mmCIF file of C-alpha atoms in Angstrom:
data_model
loop_
_atom_site.group_PDB
_atom_site.id
_atom_site.type_symbol
_atom_site.label_atom_id
_atom_site.label_comp_id
_atom_site.label_asym_id
_atom_site.label_seq_id
_atom_site.Cartn_x
_atom_site.Cartn_y
_atom_site.Cartn_z
ATOM 1 C CA MET A 536 19.824 -28.816 6.495
ATOM 2 C CA ASN A 537 23.474 -29.404 5.639
ATOM 3 C CA PRO A 538 25.358 -26.079 5.465
ATOM 4 C CA ILE A 539 27.185 -27.120 2.277
ATOM 5 C CA ILE A 540 23.871 -27.822 0.519
ATOM 6 C CA LEU A 541 22.527 -24.427 1.616
ATOM 7 C CA VAL A 542 25.578 -22.584 0.270
ATOM 8 C CA MET A 543 25.733 -24.616 -2.959
ATOM 9 C CA SER A 544 22.051 -24.240 -3.778
ATOM 10 C CA GLY A 545 22.102 -20.525 -2.983
ATOM 11 C CA GLY A 546 25.273 -20.092 -5.013
ATOM 12 C CA ALA A 547 23.680 -21.762 -8.019
ATOM 13 C CA ILE A 548 20.731 -19.389 -7.825
ATOM 14 C CA GLY A 549 22.977 -16.337 -7.453
ATOM 15 C CA ALA A 550 25.223 -17.392 -10.335
ATOM 16 C CA ALA A 551 22.189 -17.991 -12.550
ATOM 17 C CA LEU A 552 20.846 -14.538 -11.679
ATOM 18 C CA ARG A 553 24.215 -12.962 -12.495
ATOM 19 C CA PHE A 554 24.360 -14.859 -15.797
ATOM 20 C CA GLY A 555 20.854 -13.658 -16.670
ATOM 21 C CA LEU A 556 21.798 -10.074 -15.911
ATOM 22 C CA SER A 557 24.923 -10.387 -18.064
ATOM 23 C CA ARG A 558 22.681 -11.407 -20.957
ATOM 24 C CA ALA A 559 20.261 -8.556 -20.292
ATOM 25 C CA LEU A 560 23.048 -5.949 -20.098
ATOM 26 C CA PRO A 561 25.567 -6.951 -22.763
ATOM 27 C CA VAL A 562 28.743 -4.910 -23.078
ATOM 28 C CA SER A 563 31.175 -4.430 -25.931
ATOM 29 C CA ALA A 564 34.740 -5.679 -25.518
ATOM 30 C CA ALA A 565 36.063 -2.176 -24.826
ATOM 31 C CA GLY A 566 33.042 -0.728 -23.020
ATOM 32 C CA TRP A 567 31.971 -0.204 -19.439
ATOM 33 C CA PRO A 568 31.276 -3.567 -17.712
ATOM 34 C CA TRP A 569 27.687 -2.801 -16.722
ATOM 35 C CA PRO A 570 26.680 -6.345 -15.671
ATOM 36 C CA THR A 571 29.470 -6.724 -13.111
ATOM 37 C CA PHE A 572 29.065 -3.141 -11.934
ATOM 38 C CA ALA A 573 25.313 -3.654 -11.466
ATOM 39 C CA VAL A 574 25.530 -6.983 -9.629
ATOM 40 C CA ASN A 575 28.127 -5.683 -7.203
ATOM 41 C CA VAL A 576 26.129 -2.554 -6.335
ATOM 42 C CA VAL A 577 22.786 -4.399 -6.131
ATOM 43 C CA GLY A 578 24.483 -7.162 -4.158
ATOM 44 C CA GLY A 579 25.752 -4.580 -1.685
ATOM 45 C CA LEU A 580 22.247 -3.204 -1.226
ATOM 46 C CA CYS A 581 20.819 -6.682 -0.690
ATOM 47 C CA MET A 582 23.597 -7.607 1.734
ATOM 48 C CA GLY A 583 22.867 -4.507 3.796
ATOM 49 C CA VAL A 584 19.184 -5.419 4.061
ATOM 50 C CA LEU A 585 20.040 -9.041 4.843
ATOM 51 C CA ALA A 586 22.576 -8.099 7.529
ATOM 52 C CA ILE A 587 20.051 -6.013 9.441
ATOM 53 C CA TRP A 588 17.341 -8.620 9.014
ATOM 54 C CA LEU A 589 19.644 -11.349 10.332
ATOM 55 C CA LEU A 590 20.637 -9.203 13.304
ATOM 56 C CA ARG A 591 17.032 -9.358 14.460
ATOM 57 C CA GLY A 592 18.154 -12.649 15.975
ATOM 58 C CA ASP A 593 15.484 -15.228 15.304
ATOM 59 C CA SER A 594 16.478 -18.900 15.386
ATOM 60 C CA SER A 595 16.441 -19.292 11.593
ATOM 61 C CA ALA A 596 19.254 -16.768 11.084
ATOM 62 C CA GLU A 597 22.194 -19.110 10.430
ATOM 63 C CA PRO A 598 20.632 -21.243 7.654
ATOM 64 C CA LEU A 599 19.328 -18.083 5.974
ATOM 65 C CA ARG A 600 22.727 -16.393 6.278
ATOM 66 C CA LEU A 601 24.347 -19.393 4.611
ATOM 67 C CA PHE A 602 21.737 -19.708 1.862
ATOM 68 C CA LEU A 603 21.131 -16.018 1.085
ATOM 69 C CA GLY A 604 24.329 -14.261 2.203
ATOM 70 C CA VAL A 605 27.049 -16.763 1.420
ATOM 71 C CA GLY A 606 25.197 -18.642 -1.321
ATOM 72 C CA VAL A 607 22.857 -16.400 -3.315
ATOM 73 C CA LEU A 608 24.691 -13.103 -2.830
ATOM 74 C CA GLY A 609 28.098 -14.778 -2.963
ATOM 75 C CA GLY A 610 27.168 -16.342 -6.300
ATOM 76 C CA PHE A 611 25.504 -13.168 -7.563
ATOM 77 C CA THR A 612 28.288 -10.677 -6.834
ATOM 78 C CA THR A 613 31.740 -11.119 -8.304
ATOM 79 C CA PHE A 614 35.131 -9.831 -7.287
ATOM 80 C CA SER A 615 37.001 -12.015 -9.764
ATOM 81 C CA ALA A 616 35.153 -10.629 -12.810
ATOM 82 C CA PHE A 617 35.589 -7.102 -11.418
ATOM 83 C CA THR A 618 39.374 -7.498 -11.170
ATOM 84 C CA LEU A 619 39.622 -9.204 -14.575
ATOM 85 C CA GLU A 620 37.703 -6.374 -16.229
ATOM 86 C CA MET A 621 39.957 -3.815 -14.568
ATOM 87 C CA ALA A 622 43.055 -5.699 -15.770
ATOM 88 C CA GLN A 623 41.655 -5.813 -19.309
ATOM 89 C CA MET A 624 41.023 -2.063 -19.239
ATOM 90 C CA VAL A 625 44.607 -1.452 -18.142
ATOM 91 C CA GLN A 626 45.915 -3.753 -20.890
ATOM 92 C CA ARG A 627 43.880 -1.808 -23.466
ATOM 93 C CA GLY A 628 45.389 1.433 -22.220
ATOM 94 C CA GLN A 629 42.154 2.540 -20.530
ATOM 95 C CA THR A 630 43.794 3.263 -17.191
ATOM 96 C CA GLY A 631 41.526 6.222 -16.495
ATOM 97 C CA MET A 632 38.430 4.112 -17.094
ATOM 98 C CA ALA A 633 39.883 1.349 -14.890
ATOM 99 C CA ALA A 634 40.483 3.813 -12.064
ATOM 100 C CA ILE A 635 36.974 5.244 -12.375
ATOM 101 C CA TYR A 636 35.492 1.727 -12.536
ATOM 102 C CA ALA A 637 37.386 0.627 -9.415
ATOM 103 C CA THR A 638 36.521 3.764 -7.479
ATOM 104 C CA LEU A 639 32.841 3.854 -8.423
ATOM 105 C CA SER A 640 32.399 0.108 -7.892
ATOM 106 C CA VAL A 641 33.795 0.186 -4.375
ATOM 107 C CA LEU A 642 32.175 3.456 -3.308
ATOM 108 C CA LEU A 643 28.745 2.679 -4.759
ATOM 109 C CA ALA A 644 28.694 -0.898 -3.426
ATOM 110 C CA LEU A 645 29.692 0.389 0.006
ATOM 111 C CA GLY A 646 27.095 3.135 -0.207
ATOM 112 C CA ALA A 647 24.519 0.544 -1.268
ATOM 113 C CA ILE A 648 25.274 -1.584 1.798
ATOM 114 C CA PHE A 649 24.694 1.398 4.053
ATOM 115 C CA ALA A 650 21.538 2.329 2.129
ATOM 116 C CA GLY A 651 20.238 -1.222 2.521
ATOM 117 C CA MET A 652 21.037 -1.220 6.231
ATOM 118 C CA THR A 653 19.354 2.151 6.696
ATOM 119 C CA ALA A 654 16.244 1.045 4.814
ATOM 120 C CA ALA A 655 16.064 -2.233 6.732
ATOM 121 C CA LYS A 656 16.424 -0.441 10.076
ATOM 122 C CA ALA A 657 13.551 1.842 9.118
ATOM 123 C CA VAL A 658 11.381 -1.176 8.326
ATOM 124 C CA TRP A 659 12.325 -3.388 11.284
ATOM 125 C CA ALA A 660 13.071 -0.784 13.969
#
């Protein structure tokens, strides 16, 4: 299948999932951005599992990497919303919250990737 179609269709699914989560976890204008925080941490976990699964090396790896990794997870997670929310916190004078949000987002998403990789290795080792 055409790589562009794989990425586009996966991206549409990921974006729809992120939109659904943003409706399920609404946030007030000055509150903690739970939807973005959640998608980036969950996306890290899923990417860790996917990375280990793809490293198993079967012949279907590249189309699945494009569809799931670049498309679905690329559309699901969001760096642009993360940075916008941090900028809005700073503009509202919530610099402490912005710093905590940035730190926790990066550390927990990174930790989630390693947790996903560890779990996947335990399953497929």
